[in-house]
Amino acid sequence: MAEAIQLKTRGELQAMRAAGRLLADAIAAGRAGVAPGVSTLDVNDVVAGVIAEGGGTSNFLHYGARRDDPGFPATICASVNDEVVHGIPSADRILHDGDLFSIDAGCILDGWHADSAVSVHVGTPPSMDEVDLIAACERAMWVGIAAARPNGRLGDISAAIEQSVAWSSRADGRRYGSVSGYGGHGIGTAMHMAPFVPNQGKRGKGPRLAPGTALAIEPMLTLGRPGTRVLADDWTVVTKDGARAAHWEHSIGIGEDGICVLTAPDGGAAGLLPFGVVPISLD
Ligand code: MG
Ligand code: MG
């Protein structure tokens, strides 16, 4: 039997919103520090500083720790160019003009987890391909979020993401690779909980999105094929064909009367506006 989906009370969703706001501030600060000549560890340290100042802790640091294995060594995943996700920040990894940089981070506040990611250009993008890629990935995330409804189905979100990628491929005149095998997840008292949220699926299928459900929604797109491999550091996921990749993620809460984007400063109001969806306020 599948692991049950953790359902939160409204008060618990409010607590998750506080964690989400702190993470939004931290990622915004990290993003603002991105520039040619800056190292990925510099960006990591900015994000870590804001989380600590806000009374939170990192859920990425020591993720996956076991005996004799300290787990993931940093606060953010810093993934550059053909790195899709789970890149390790380093003082030696200097960002250059034209790079595509994905910042994925999470935090825990009062026991509640938040998880969010953005992809940005470092300086001037080398071509419109990269501009379109980042936009298509962000759009797929918002289309997916807009498809989430109280008592809807998980497949509604997955199908919407899949459809958005197909639309963008047609509109942009290129075939985006949609990375499979990785995807979104339930979130709450842990970062990765049931259910897995695939970036492909069928509308009307999958578990019911009962009020109290919280999910991280995270499409990953490439300018080439969707295939990936893991580097020898056992963390960094890169595209097999060396094509560049983008990654966007927000954590959302589903209430009785609608959804709230927990990790967006405005609760998702601007991102959801094109879809006629008005997020609920948990404040
Ligand atoms: Mg993440
Ligand atoms: Mg995630």
PDB file of C-alpha atoms and ligand atoms in Angstrom:
ATOM      1  CA  MET A   1       0.000   0.000   0.000  1.00  0.00           C
ATOM      2  CA  ALA A   2       1.234   3.511  -0.792  1.00  0.00           C
ATOM      3  CA  GLU A   3       2.459   5.647   2.095  1.00  0.00           C
ATOM      4  CA  ALA A   4      -0.368   7.894   3.374  1.00  0.00           C
ATOM      5  CA  ILE A   5      -0.277  11.594   2.510  1.00  0.00           C
ATOM      6  CA  GLN A   6       0.287  13.728   5.628  1.00  0.00           C
ATOM      7  CA  LEU A   7      -2.650  16.123   6.068  1.00  0.00           C
ATOM      8  CA  LYS A   8      -2.099  19.446   7.836  1.00  0.00           C
ATOM      9  CA  THR A   9      -4.531  21.561   9.802  1.00  0.00           C
ATOM     10  CA  ARG A  10      -4.946  25.178   8.737  1.00  0.00           C
ATOM     11  CA  GLY A  11      -2.689  26.196  11.622  1.00  0.00           C
ATOM     12  CA  GLU A  12      -0.030  23.772  10.397  1.00  0.00           C
ATOM     13  CA  LEU A  13      -0.285  25.157   6.863  1.00  0.00           C
ATOM     14  CA  GLN A  14       0.195  28.619   8.409  1.00  0.00           C
ATOM     15  CA  ALA A  15       3.359  27.361  10.085  1.00  0.00           C
ATOM     16  CA  MET A  16       4.522  25.986   6.722  1.00  0.00           C
ATOM     17  CA  ARG A  17       3.795  29.386   5.185  1.00  0.00           C
ATOM     18  CA  ALA A  18       6.160  30.982   7.700  1.00  0.00           C
ATOM     19  CA  ALA A  19       8.881  28.509   6.702  1.00  0.00           C
ATOM     20  CA  GLY A  20       8.089  29.230   3.043  1.00  0.00           C
ATOM     21  CA  ARG A  21       8.401  32.997   3.520  1.00  0.00           C
ATOM     22  CA  LEU A  22      11.776  32.614   5.202  1.00  0.00           C
ATOM     23  CA  LEU A  23      12.983  30.413   2.346  1.00  0.00           C
ATOM     24  CA  ALA A  24      11.655  32.915  -0.216  1.00  0.00           C
ATOM     25  CA  ASP A  25      13.693  35.661   1.461  1.00  0.00           C
ATOM     26  CA  ALA A  26      16.789  33.450   1.540  1.00  0.00           C
ATOM     27  CA  ILE A  27      16.553  32.465  -2.131  1.00  0.00           C
ATOM     28  CA  ALA A  28      15.860  36.078  -3.159  1.00  0.00           C
ATOM     29  CA  ALA A  29      19.009  37.171  -1.331  1.00  0.00           C
ATOM     30  CA  GLY A  30      21.057  34.385  -2.912  1.00  0.00           C
ATOM     31  CA  ARG A  31      19.672  35.212  -6.330  1.00  0.00           C
ATOM     32  CA  ALA A  32      20.504  38.897  -5.891  1.00  0.00           C
ATOM     33  CA  GLY A  33      24.120  37.937  -5.229  1.00  0.00           C
ATOM     34  CA  VAL A  34      24.511  35.991  -8.491  1.00  0.00           C
ATOM     35  CA  ALA A  35      27.035  37.682 -10.795  1.00  0.00           C
ATOM     36  CA  PRO A  36      30.057  36.791 -12.910  1.00  0.00           C
ATOM     37  CA  GLY A  37      33.060  36.161 -10.624  1.00  0.00           C
ATOM     38  CA  VAL A  38      30.968  34.988  -7.665  1.00  0.00           C
ATOM     39  CA  SER A  39      31.461  31.394  -6.493  1.00  0.00           C
ATOM     40  CA  THR A  40      28.594  28.988  -5.940  1.00  0.00           C
ATOM     41  CA  LEU A  41      29.753  28.732  -2.306  1.00  0.00           C
ATOM     42  CA  ASP A  42      29.329  32.534  -1.965  1.00  0.00           C
ATOM     43  CA  VAL A  43      25.686  32.139  -3.003  1.00  0.00           C
ATOM     44  CA  ASN A  44      25.303  29.188  -0.622  1.00  0.00           C
ATOM     45  CA  ASP A  45      26.591  31.287   2.272  1.00  0.00           C
ATOM     46  CA  VAL A  46      24.165  34.151   1.549  1.00  0.00           C
ATOM     47  CA  VAL A  47      21.201  31.738   1.555  1.00  0.00           C
ATOM     48  CA  ALA A  48      22.471  30.005   4.716  1.00  0.00           C
ATOM     49  CA  GLY A  49      22.886  33.368   6.460  1.00  0.00           C
ATOM     50  CA  VAL A  50      19.296  34.469   5.825  1.00  0.00           C
ATOM     51  CA  ILE A  51      17.900  31.104   6.974  1.00  0.00           C
ATOM     52  CA  ALA A  52      19.942  31.250  10.201  1.00  0.00           C
ATOM     53  CA  GLU A  53      19.004  34.894  10.848  1.00  0.00           C
ATOM     54  CA  GLY A  54      15.331  33.976  10.524  1.00  0.00           C
ATOM     55  CA  GLY A  55      15.648  31.221  13.116  1.00  0.00           C
ATOM     56  CA  GLY A  56      15.514  28.383  10.598  1.00  0.00           C
ATOM     57  CA  THR A  57      17.810  25.490   9.799  1.00  0.00           C
ATOM     58  CA  SER A  58      18.748  23.874   6.507  1.00  0.00           C
ATOM     59  CA  ASN A  59      17.105  20.597   5.544  1.00  0.00           C
ATOM     60  CA  PHE A  60      19.648  20.095   2.725  1.00  0.00           C
ATOM     61  CA  LEU A  61      22.728  20.179   4.998  1.00  0.00           C
ATOM     62  CA  HIS A  62      23.561  16.562   5.942  1.00  0.00           C
ATOM     63  CA  TYR A  63      20.606  15.278   3.917  1.00  0.00           C
ATOM     64  CA  GLY A  64      20.982  11.524   3.489  1.00  0.00           C
ATOM     65  CA  ALA A  65      23.546  11.262   6.332  1.00  0.00           C
ATOM     66  CA  ARG A  66      24.363   7.767   7.501  1.00  0.00           C
ATOM     67  CA  ARG A  67      27.117   6.241   9.588  1.00  0.00           C
ATOM     68  CA  ASP A  68      30.435   7.155   7.865  1.00  0.00           C
ATOM     69  CA  ASP A  69      28.623   9.462   5.444  1.00  0.00           C
ATOM     70  CA  PRO A  70      27.891  13.091   6.410  1.00  0.00           C
ATOM     71  CA  GLY A  71      25.304  13.409   3.629  1.00  0.00           C
ATOM     72  CA  PHE A  72      24.856  16.491   1.444  1.00  0.00           C
ATOM     73  CA  PRO A  73      27.514  19.051   2.485  1.00  0.00           C
ATOM     74  CA  ALA A  74      25.726  22.380   1.912  1.00  0.00           C
ATOM     75  CA  THR A  75      22.599  24.543   2.299  1.00  0.00           C
ATOM     76  CA  ILE A  76      21.844  24.934  -1.409  1.00  0.00           C
ATOM     77  CA  CYS A  77      22.110  22.715  -4.422  1.00  0.00           C
ATOM     78  CA  ALA A  78      24.092  24.778  -6.934  1.00  0.00           C
ATOM     79  CA  SER A  79      23.659  23.409 -10.452  1.00  0.00           C
ATOM     80  CA  VAL A  80      25.435  25.123 -13.357  1.00  0.00           C
ATOM     81  CA  ASN A  81      24.703  24.686 -17.091  1.00  0.00           C
ATOM     82  CA  ASP A  82      24.412  20.926 -17.851  1.00  0.00           C
ATOM     83  CA  GLU A  83      23.969  20.187 -14.137  1.00  0.00           C
ATOM     84  CA  VAL A  84      20.253  19.582 -13.588  1.00  0.00           C
ATOM     85  CA  VAL A  85      19.998  19.252  -9.799  1.00  0.00           C
ATOM     86  CA  HIS A  86      22.001  18.402  -6.638  1.00  0.00           C
ATOM     87  CA  GLY A  87      25.206  20.243  -7.585  1.00  0.00           C
ATOM     88  CA  ILE A  88      27.531  20.850  -4.619  1.00  0.00           C
ATOM     89  CA  PRO A  89      28.506  24.491  -3.940  1.00  0.00           C
ATOM     90  CA  SER A  90      32.246  25.151  -4.009  1.00  0.00           C
ATOM     91  CA  ALA A  91      34.623  28.092  -3.592  1.00  0.00           C
ATOM     92  CA  ASP A  92      36.355  26.825  -6.741  1.00  0.00           C
ATOM     93  CA  ARG A  93      33.221  26.945  -8.847  1.00  0.00           C
ATOM     94  CA  ILE A  94      33.194  30.499 -10.185  1.00  0.00           C
ATOM     95  CA  LEU A  95      30.131  31.676 -12.112  1.00  0.00           C
ATOM     96  CA  HIS A  96      30.870  33.124 -15.530  1.00  0.00           C
ATOM     97  CA  ASP A  97      28.992  35.496 -17.796  1.00  0.00           C
ATOM     98  CA  GLY A  98      26.514  33.429 -19.829  1.00  0.00           C
ATOM     99  CA  ASP A  99      26.171  30.576 -17.327  1.00  0.00           C
ATOM    100  CA  LEU A 100      22.771  29.185 -16.396  1.00  0.00           C
ATOM    101  CA  PHE A 101      22.557  28.705 -12.638  1.00  0.00           C
ATOM    102  CA  SER A 102      19.939  26.830 -10.623  1.00  0.00           C
ATOM    103  CA  ILE A 103      19.623  27.496  -6.893  1.00  0.00           C
ATOM    104  CA  ASP A 104      17.622  24.870  -4.988  1.00  0.00           C
ATOM    105  CA  ALA A 105      17.231  25.343  -1.240  1.00  0.00           C
ATOM    106  CA  GLY A 106      15.088  24.367   1.691  1.00  0.00           C
ATOM    107  CA  CYS A 107      14.622  25.248   5.330  1.00  0.00           C
ATOM    108  CA  ILE A 108      12.968  24.034   8.503  1.00  0.00           C
ATOM    109  CA  LEU A 109      11.169  26.489  10.787  1.00  0.00           C
ATOM    110  CA  ASP A 110       9.395  25.258  13.937  1.00  0.00           C
ATOM    111  CA  GLY A 111       9.625  21.718  12.568  1.00  0.00           C
ATOM    112  CA  TRP A 112       8.001  22.502   9.198  1.00  0.00           C
ATOM    113  CA  HIS A 113       9.855  22.146   5.916  1.00  0.00           C
ATOM    114  CA  ALA A 114       9.935  24.340   2.800  1.00  0.00           C
ATOM    115  CA  ASP A 115      11.617  23.586  -0.554  1.00  0.00           C
ATOM    116  CA  SER A 116      12.000  25.872  -3.574  1.00  0.00           C
ATOM    117  CA  ALA A 117      14.245  26.425  -6.602  1.00  0.00           C
ATOM    118  CA  VAL A 118      14.925  29.043  -9.274  1.00  0.00           C
ATOM    119  CA  SER A 119      17.018  29.137 -12.439  1.00  0.00           C
ATOM    120  CA  VAL A 120      18.719  32.375 -13.457  1.00  0.00           C
ATOM    121  CA  HIS A 121      21.164  33.705 -16.021  1.00  0.00           C
ATOM    122  CA  VAL A 122      24.586  34.816 -14.867  1.00  0.00           C
ATOM    123  CA  GLY A 123      25.150  38.125 -16.615  1.00  0.00           C
ATOM    124  CA  THR A 124      24.005  37.999 -20.239  1.00  0.00           C
ATOM    125  CA  PRO A 125      22.556  34.746 -21.586  1.00  0.00           C
ATOM    126  CA  PRO A 126      24.529  33.403 -24.587  1.00  0.00           C
ATOM    127  CA  SER A 127      21.422  32.927 -26.739  1.00  0.00           C
ATOM    128  CA  MET A 128      17.629  33.009 -26.733  1.00  0.00           C
ATOM    129  CA  ASP A 129      17.703  29.222 -26.233  1.00  0.00           C
ATOM    130  CA  GLU A 130      18.641  29.712 -22.576  1.00  0.00           C
ATOM    131  CA  VAL A 131      16.089  32.502 -22.117  1.00  0.00           C
ATOM    132  CA  ASP A 132      13.340  30.297 -23.553  1.00  0.00           C
ATOM    133  CA  LEU A 133      14.456  27.285 -21.504  1.00  0.00           C
ATOM    134  CA  ILE A 134      14.229  29.083 -18.169  1.00  0.00           C
ATOM    135  CA  ALA A 135      10.880  30.643 -19.125  1.00  0.00           C
ATOM    136  CA  ALA A 136       9.451  27.297 -20.309  1.00  0.00           C
ATOM    137  CA  CYS A 137      10.484  25.590 -17.075  1.00  0.00           C
ATOM    138  CA  GLU A 138       9.040  28.331 -14.866  1.00  0.00           C
ATOM    139  CA  ARG A 139       5.836  28.310 -16.939  1.00  0.00           C
ATOM    140  CA  ALA A 140       5.496  24.525 -16.556  1.00  0.00           C
ATOM    141  CA  MET A 141       5.765  24.966 -12.782  1.00  0.00           C
ATOM    142  CA  TRP A 142       3.025  27.623 -12.689  1.00  0.00           C
ATOM    143  CA  VAL A 143       0.747  25.685 -15.051  1.00  0.00           C
ATOM    144  CA  GLY A 144       1.185  22.688 -12.746  1.00  0.00           C
ATOM    145  CA  ILE A 145       0.491  24.723  -9.614  1.00  0.00           C
ATOM    146  CA  ALA A 146      -2.598  26.301 -11.224  1.00  0.00           C
ATOM    147  CA  ALA A 147      -3.985  22.795 -11.880  1.00  0.00           C
ATOM    148  CA  ALA A 148      -3.869  21.898  -8.157  1.00  0.00           C
ATOM    149  CA  ARG A 149      -7.306  22.084  -6.547  1.00  0.00           C
ATOM    150  CA  PRO A 150      -8.799  20.945  -3.239  1.00  0.00           C
ATOM    151  CA  ASN A 151     -10.148  17.435  -3.856  1.00  0.00           C
ATOM    152  CA  GLY A 152      -8.641  17.330  -7.353  1.00  0.00           C
ATOM    153  CA  ARG A 153      -6.214  14.583  -8.351  1.00  0.00           C
ATOM    154  CA  LEU A 154      -2.438  14.487  -8.327  1.00  0.00           C
ATOM    155  CA  GLY A 155      -2.502  13.550 -12.027  1.00  0.00           C
ATOM    156  CA  ASP A 156      -4.085  16.938 -12.799  1.00  0.00           C
ATOM    157  CA  ILE A 157      -0.799  18.604 -11.800  1.00  0.00           C
ATOM    158  CA  SER A 158       1.434  16.097 -13.634  1.00  0.00           C
ATOM    159  CA  ALA A 159      -0.666  16.276 -16.818  1.00  0.00           C
ATOM    160  CA  ALA A 160      -0.661  20.089 -16.741  1.00  0.00           C
ATOM    161  CA  ILE A 161       3.153  20.180 -16.471  1.00  0.00           C
ATOM    162  CA  GLU A 162       3.482  17.689 -19.339  1.00  0.00           C
ATOM    163  CA  GLN A 163       1.062  19.698 -21.477  1.00  0.00           C
ATOM    164  CA  SER A 164       2.832  22.981 -20.715  1.00  0.00           C
ATOM    165  CA  VAL A 165       6.169  21.520 -21.848  1.00  0.00           C
ATOM    166  CA  ALA A 166       4.520  20.346 -25.091  1.00  0.00           C
ATOM    167  CA  TRP A 167       3.002  23.826 -25.647  1.00  0.00           C
ATOM    168  CA  SER A 168       6.336  25.534 -25.016  1.00  0.00           C
ATOM    169  CA  SER A 169       8.135  23.119 -27.350  1.00  0.00           C
ATOM    170  CA  ARG A 170       5.678  24.000 -30.124  1.00  0.00           C
ATOM    171  CA  ALA A 171       5.693  27.738 -29.388  1.00  0.00           C
ATOM    172  CA  ASP A 172       9.484  27.953 -29.179  1.00  0.00           C
ATOM    173  CA  GLY A 173      10.135  25.639 -32.139  1.00  0.00           C
ATOM    174  CA  ARG A 174      12.359  23.217 -30.224  1.00  0.00           C
ATOM    175  CA  ARG A 175      11.827  20.019 -28.296  1.00  0.00           C
ATOM    176  CA  TYR A 176      12.518  20.425 -24.581  1.00  0.00           C
ATOM    177  CA  GLY A 177      13.637  17.370 -22.666  1.00  0.00           C
ATOM    178  CA  SER A 178      11.501  16.863 -19.547  1.00  0.00           C
ATOM    179  CA  VAL A 179      13.644  15.031 -17.013  1.00  0.00           C
ATOM    180  CA  SER A 180      11.865  11.992 -15.601  1.00  0.00           C
ATOM    181  CA  GLY A 181      12.871   9.895 -12.607  1.00  0.00           C
ATOM    182  CA  TYR A 182      13.088  13.093 -10.556  1.00  0.00           C
ATOM    183  CA  GLY A 183      10.078  15.170  -9.591  1.00  0.00           C
ATOM    184  CA  GLY A 184       8.044  16.782  -6.870  1.00  0.00           C
ATOM    185  CA  HIS A 185       6.956  15.343  -3.549  1.00  0.00           C
ATOM    186  CA  GLY A 186       4.824  15.719  -0.492  1.00  0.00           C
ATOM    187  CA  ILE A 187       6.336  17.991   2.174  1.00  0.00           C
ATOM    188  CA  GLY A 188       5.564  18.786   5.809  1.00  0.00           C
ATOM    189  CA  THR A 189       7.326  17.453   8.896  1.00  0.00           C
ATOM    190  CA  ALA A 190       9.969  16.094   6.494  1.00  0.00           C
ATOM    191  CA  MET A 191      11.244  17.421   3.178  1.00  0.00           C
ATOM    192  CA  HIS A 192      10.520  14.368   1.053  1.00  0.00           C
ATOM    193  CA  MET A 193       7.225  12.678   1.851  1.00  0.00           C
ATOM    194  CA  ALA A 194       4.491  10.859  -0.049  1.00  0.00           C
ATOM    195  CA  PRO A 195       3.311  11.272  -2.727  1.00  0.00           C
ATOM    196  CA  PHE A 196       5.886  11.443  -5.541  1.00  0.00           C
ATOM    197  CA  VAL A 197       4.734  14.164  -7.962  1.00  0.00           C
ATOM    198  CA  PRO A 198       5.718  13.113 -11.501  1.00  0.00           C
ATOM    199  CA  ASN A 199       6.195  15.746 -14.191  1.00  0.00           C
ATOM    200  CA  GLN A 200       4.207  13.599 -16.621  1.00  0.00           C
ATOM    201  CA  GLY A 201       0.800  12.054 -16.010  1.00  0.00           C
ATOM    202  CA  LYS A 202      -2.895  11.753 -16.671  1.00  0.00           C
ATOM    203  CA  ARG A 203      -5.592  14.190 -15.609  1.00  0.00           C
ATOM    204  CA  GLY A 204      -8.132  12.713 -13.177  1.00  0.00           C
ATOM    205  CA  LYS A 205      -5.740   9.950 -12.042  1.00  0.00           C
ATOM    206  CA  GLY A 206      -3.665   9.455  -8.900  1.00  0.00           C
ATOM    207  CA  PRO A 207      -4.327  10.246  -5.243  1.00  0.00           C
ATOM    208  CA  ARG A 208      -6.963  12.797  -4.244  1.00  0.00           C
ATOM    209  CA  LEU A 209      -5.628  16.196  -3.157  1.00  0.00           C
ATOM    210  CA  ALA A 210      -7.466  16.387   0.152  1.00  0.00           C
ATOM    211  CA  PRO A 211      -7.429  19.740   1.974  1.00  0.00           C
ATOM    212  CA  GLY A 212      -4.330  19.776   4.170  1.00  0.00           C
ATOM    213  CA  THR A 213      -2.085  18.325   1.450  1.00  0.00           C
ATOM    214  CA  ALA A 214       1.243  20.105   0.872  1.00  0.00           C
ATOM    215  CA  LEU A 215       3.359  19.416  -2.204  1.00  0.00           C
ATOM    216  CA  ALA A 216       6.602  20.557  -3.801  1.00  0.00           C
ATOM    217  CA  ILE A 217       6.122  20.964  -7.552  1.00  0.00           C
ATOM    218  CA  GLU A 218       9.347  20.972  -9.568  1.00  0.00           C
ATOM    219  CA  PRO A 219       9.724  20.538 -13.321  1.00  0.00           C
ATOM    220  CA  MET A 220      13.239  20.114 -14.778  1.00  0.00           C
ATOM    221  CA  LEU A 221      13.727  20.900 -18.478  1.00  0.00           C
ATOM    222  CA  THR A 222      16.693  20.539 -20.814  1.00  0.00           C
ATOM    223  CA  LEU A 223      17.623  21.943 -24.203  1.00  0.00           C
ATOM    224  CA  GLY A 224      18.385  18.413 -25.363  1.00  0.00           C
ATOM    225  CA  ARG A 225      17.390  14.880 -24.465  1.00  0.00           C
ATOM    226  CA  PRO A 226      15.791  14.149 -21.064  1.00  0.00           C
ATOM    227  CA  GLY A 227      18.401  11.554 -20.023  1.00  0.00           C
ATOM    228  CA  THR A 228      20.608  12.219 -16.979  1.00  0.00           C
ATOM    229  CA  ARG A 229      23.471  10.591 -15.081  1.00  0.00           C
ATOM    230  CA  VAL A 230      25.004  11.133 -11.633  1.00  0.00           C
ATOM    231  CA  LEU A 231      28.629  12.311 -11.357  1.00  0.00           C
ATOM    232  CA  ALA A 232      31.298  10.536  -9.277  1.00  0.00           C
ATOM    233  CA  ASP A 233      30.537  12.836  -6.303  1.00  0.00           C
ATOM    234  CA  ASP A 234      27.335  10.749  -5.966  1.00  0.00           C
ATOM    235  CA  TRP A 235      25.187  13.902  -5.956  1.00  0.00           C
ATOM    236  CA  THR A 236      25.448  16.047  -9.082  1.00  0.00           C
ATOM    237  CA  VAL A 237      22.891  15.095 -11.735  1.00  0.00           C
ATOM    238  CA  VAL A 238      23.942  16.155 -15.253  1.00  0.00           C
ATOM    239  CA  THR A 239      22.364  15.744 -18.660  1.00  0.00           C
ATOM    240  CA  LYS A 240      23.847  12.790 -20.575  1.00  0.00           C
ATOM    241  CA  ASP A 241      24.136  14.849 -23.763  1.00  0.00           C
ATOM    242  CA  GLY A 242      25.670  17.926 -22.077  1.00  0.00           C
ATOM    243  CA  ALA A 243      22.669  20.127 -22.876  1.00  0.00           C
ATOM    244  CA  ARG A 244      21.820  22.869 -20.423  1.00  0.00           C
ATOM    245  CA  ALA A 245      19.015  22.366 -17.908  1.00  0.00           C
ATOM    246  CA  ALA A 246      16.656  24.495 -15.816  1.00  0.00           C
ATOM    247  CA  HIS A 247      14.819  23.711 -12.571  1.00  0.00           C
ATOM    248  CA  TRP A 248      11.989  25.596 -10.868  1.00  0.00           C
ATOM    249  CA  GLU A 249      10.219  24.624  -7.678  1.00  0.00           C
ATOM    250  CA  HIS A 250       7.648  25.912  -5.216  1.00  0.00           C
ATOM    251  CA  SER A 251       6.007  24.295  -2.212  1.00  0.00           C
ATOM    252  CA  ILE A 252       2.220  24.674  -2.122  1.00  0.00           C
ATOM    253  CA  GLY A 253      -0.455  24.115   0.506  1.00  0.00           C
ATOM    254  CA  ILE A 254      -3.964  22.999  -0.380  1.00  0.00           C
ATOM    255  CA  GLY A 255      -6.674  24.382   1.898  1.00  0.00           C
ATOM    256  CA  GLU A 256     -10.454  23.818   1.980  1.00  0.00           C
ATOM    257  CA  ASP A 257     -11.026  26.809  -0.248  1.00  0.00           C
ATOM    258  CA  GLY A 258      -8.032  26.928  -2.578  1.00  0.00           C
ATOM    259  CA  ILE A 259      -4.252  26.809  -2.690  1.00  0.00           C
ATOM    260  CA  CYS A 260      -1.413  28.939  -1.363  1.00  0.00           C
ATOM    261  CA  VAL A 261       2.106  28.980  -2.808  1.00  0.00           C
ATOM    262  CA  LEU A 262       3.955  28.716   0.485  1.00  0.00           C
ATOM    263  CA  THR A 263       7.385  29.656  -0.890  1.00  0.00           C
ATOM    264  CA  ALA A 264       6.278  32.671  -2.984  1.00  0.00           C
ATOM    265  CA  PRO A 265       6.424  36.054  -1.214  1.00  0.00           C
ATOM    266  CA  ASP A 266       2.945  36.927  -2.563  1.00  0.00           C
ATOM    267  CA  GLY A 267       1.490  33.449  -1.996  1.00  0.00           C
ATOM    268  CA  GLY A 268       1.545  32.898  -5.758  1.00  0.00           C
ATOM    269  CA  ALA A 269      -0.782  35.788  -6.688  1.00  0.00           C
ATOM    270  CA  ALA A 270       1.318  37.061  -9.623  1.00  0.00           C
ATOM    271  CA  GLY A 271       2.291  33.636 -10.959  1.00  0.00           C
ATOM    272  CA  LEU A 272      -1.276  32.339 -10.855  1.00  0.00           C
ATOM    273  CA  LEU A 273      -2.898  35.495 -12.281  1.00  0.00           C
ATOM    274  CA  PRO A 274      -2.674  34.331 -15.951  1.00  0.00           C
ATOM    275  CA  PHE A 275      -4.686  31.235 -14.986  1.00  0.00           C
ATOM    276  CA  GLY A 276      -7.486  33.051 -13.182  1.00  0.00           C
ATOM    277  CA  VAL A 277      -6.465  31.416  -9.908  1.00  0.00           C
ATOM    278  CA  VAL A 278      -6.473  33.584  -6.789  1.00  0.00           C
ATOM    279  CA  PRO A 279      -4.452  31.995  -3.985  1.00  0.00           C
ATOM    280  CA  ILE A 280      -5.903  31.752  -0.500  1.00  0.00           C
ATOM    281  CA  SER A 281      -4.247  33.741   2.251  1.00  0.00           C
ATOM    282  CA  LEU A 282      -3.000  31.755   5.208  1.00  0.00           C
ATOM    283  CA  ASP A 283      -2.158  34.893   7.183  1.00  0.00           C
TER     284      ASP A 283
HETATM  285 MG    MG B   1      14.236  21.557  -3.957  1.00  0.00          MG
HETATM  286 MG    MG B   2      11.972  19.277  -3.864  1.00  0.00          MG
END
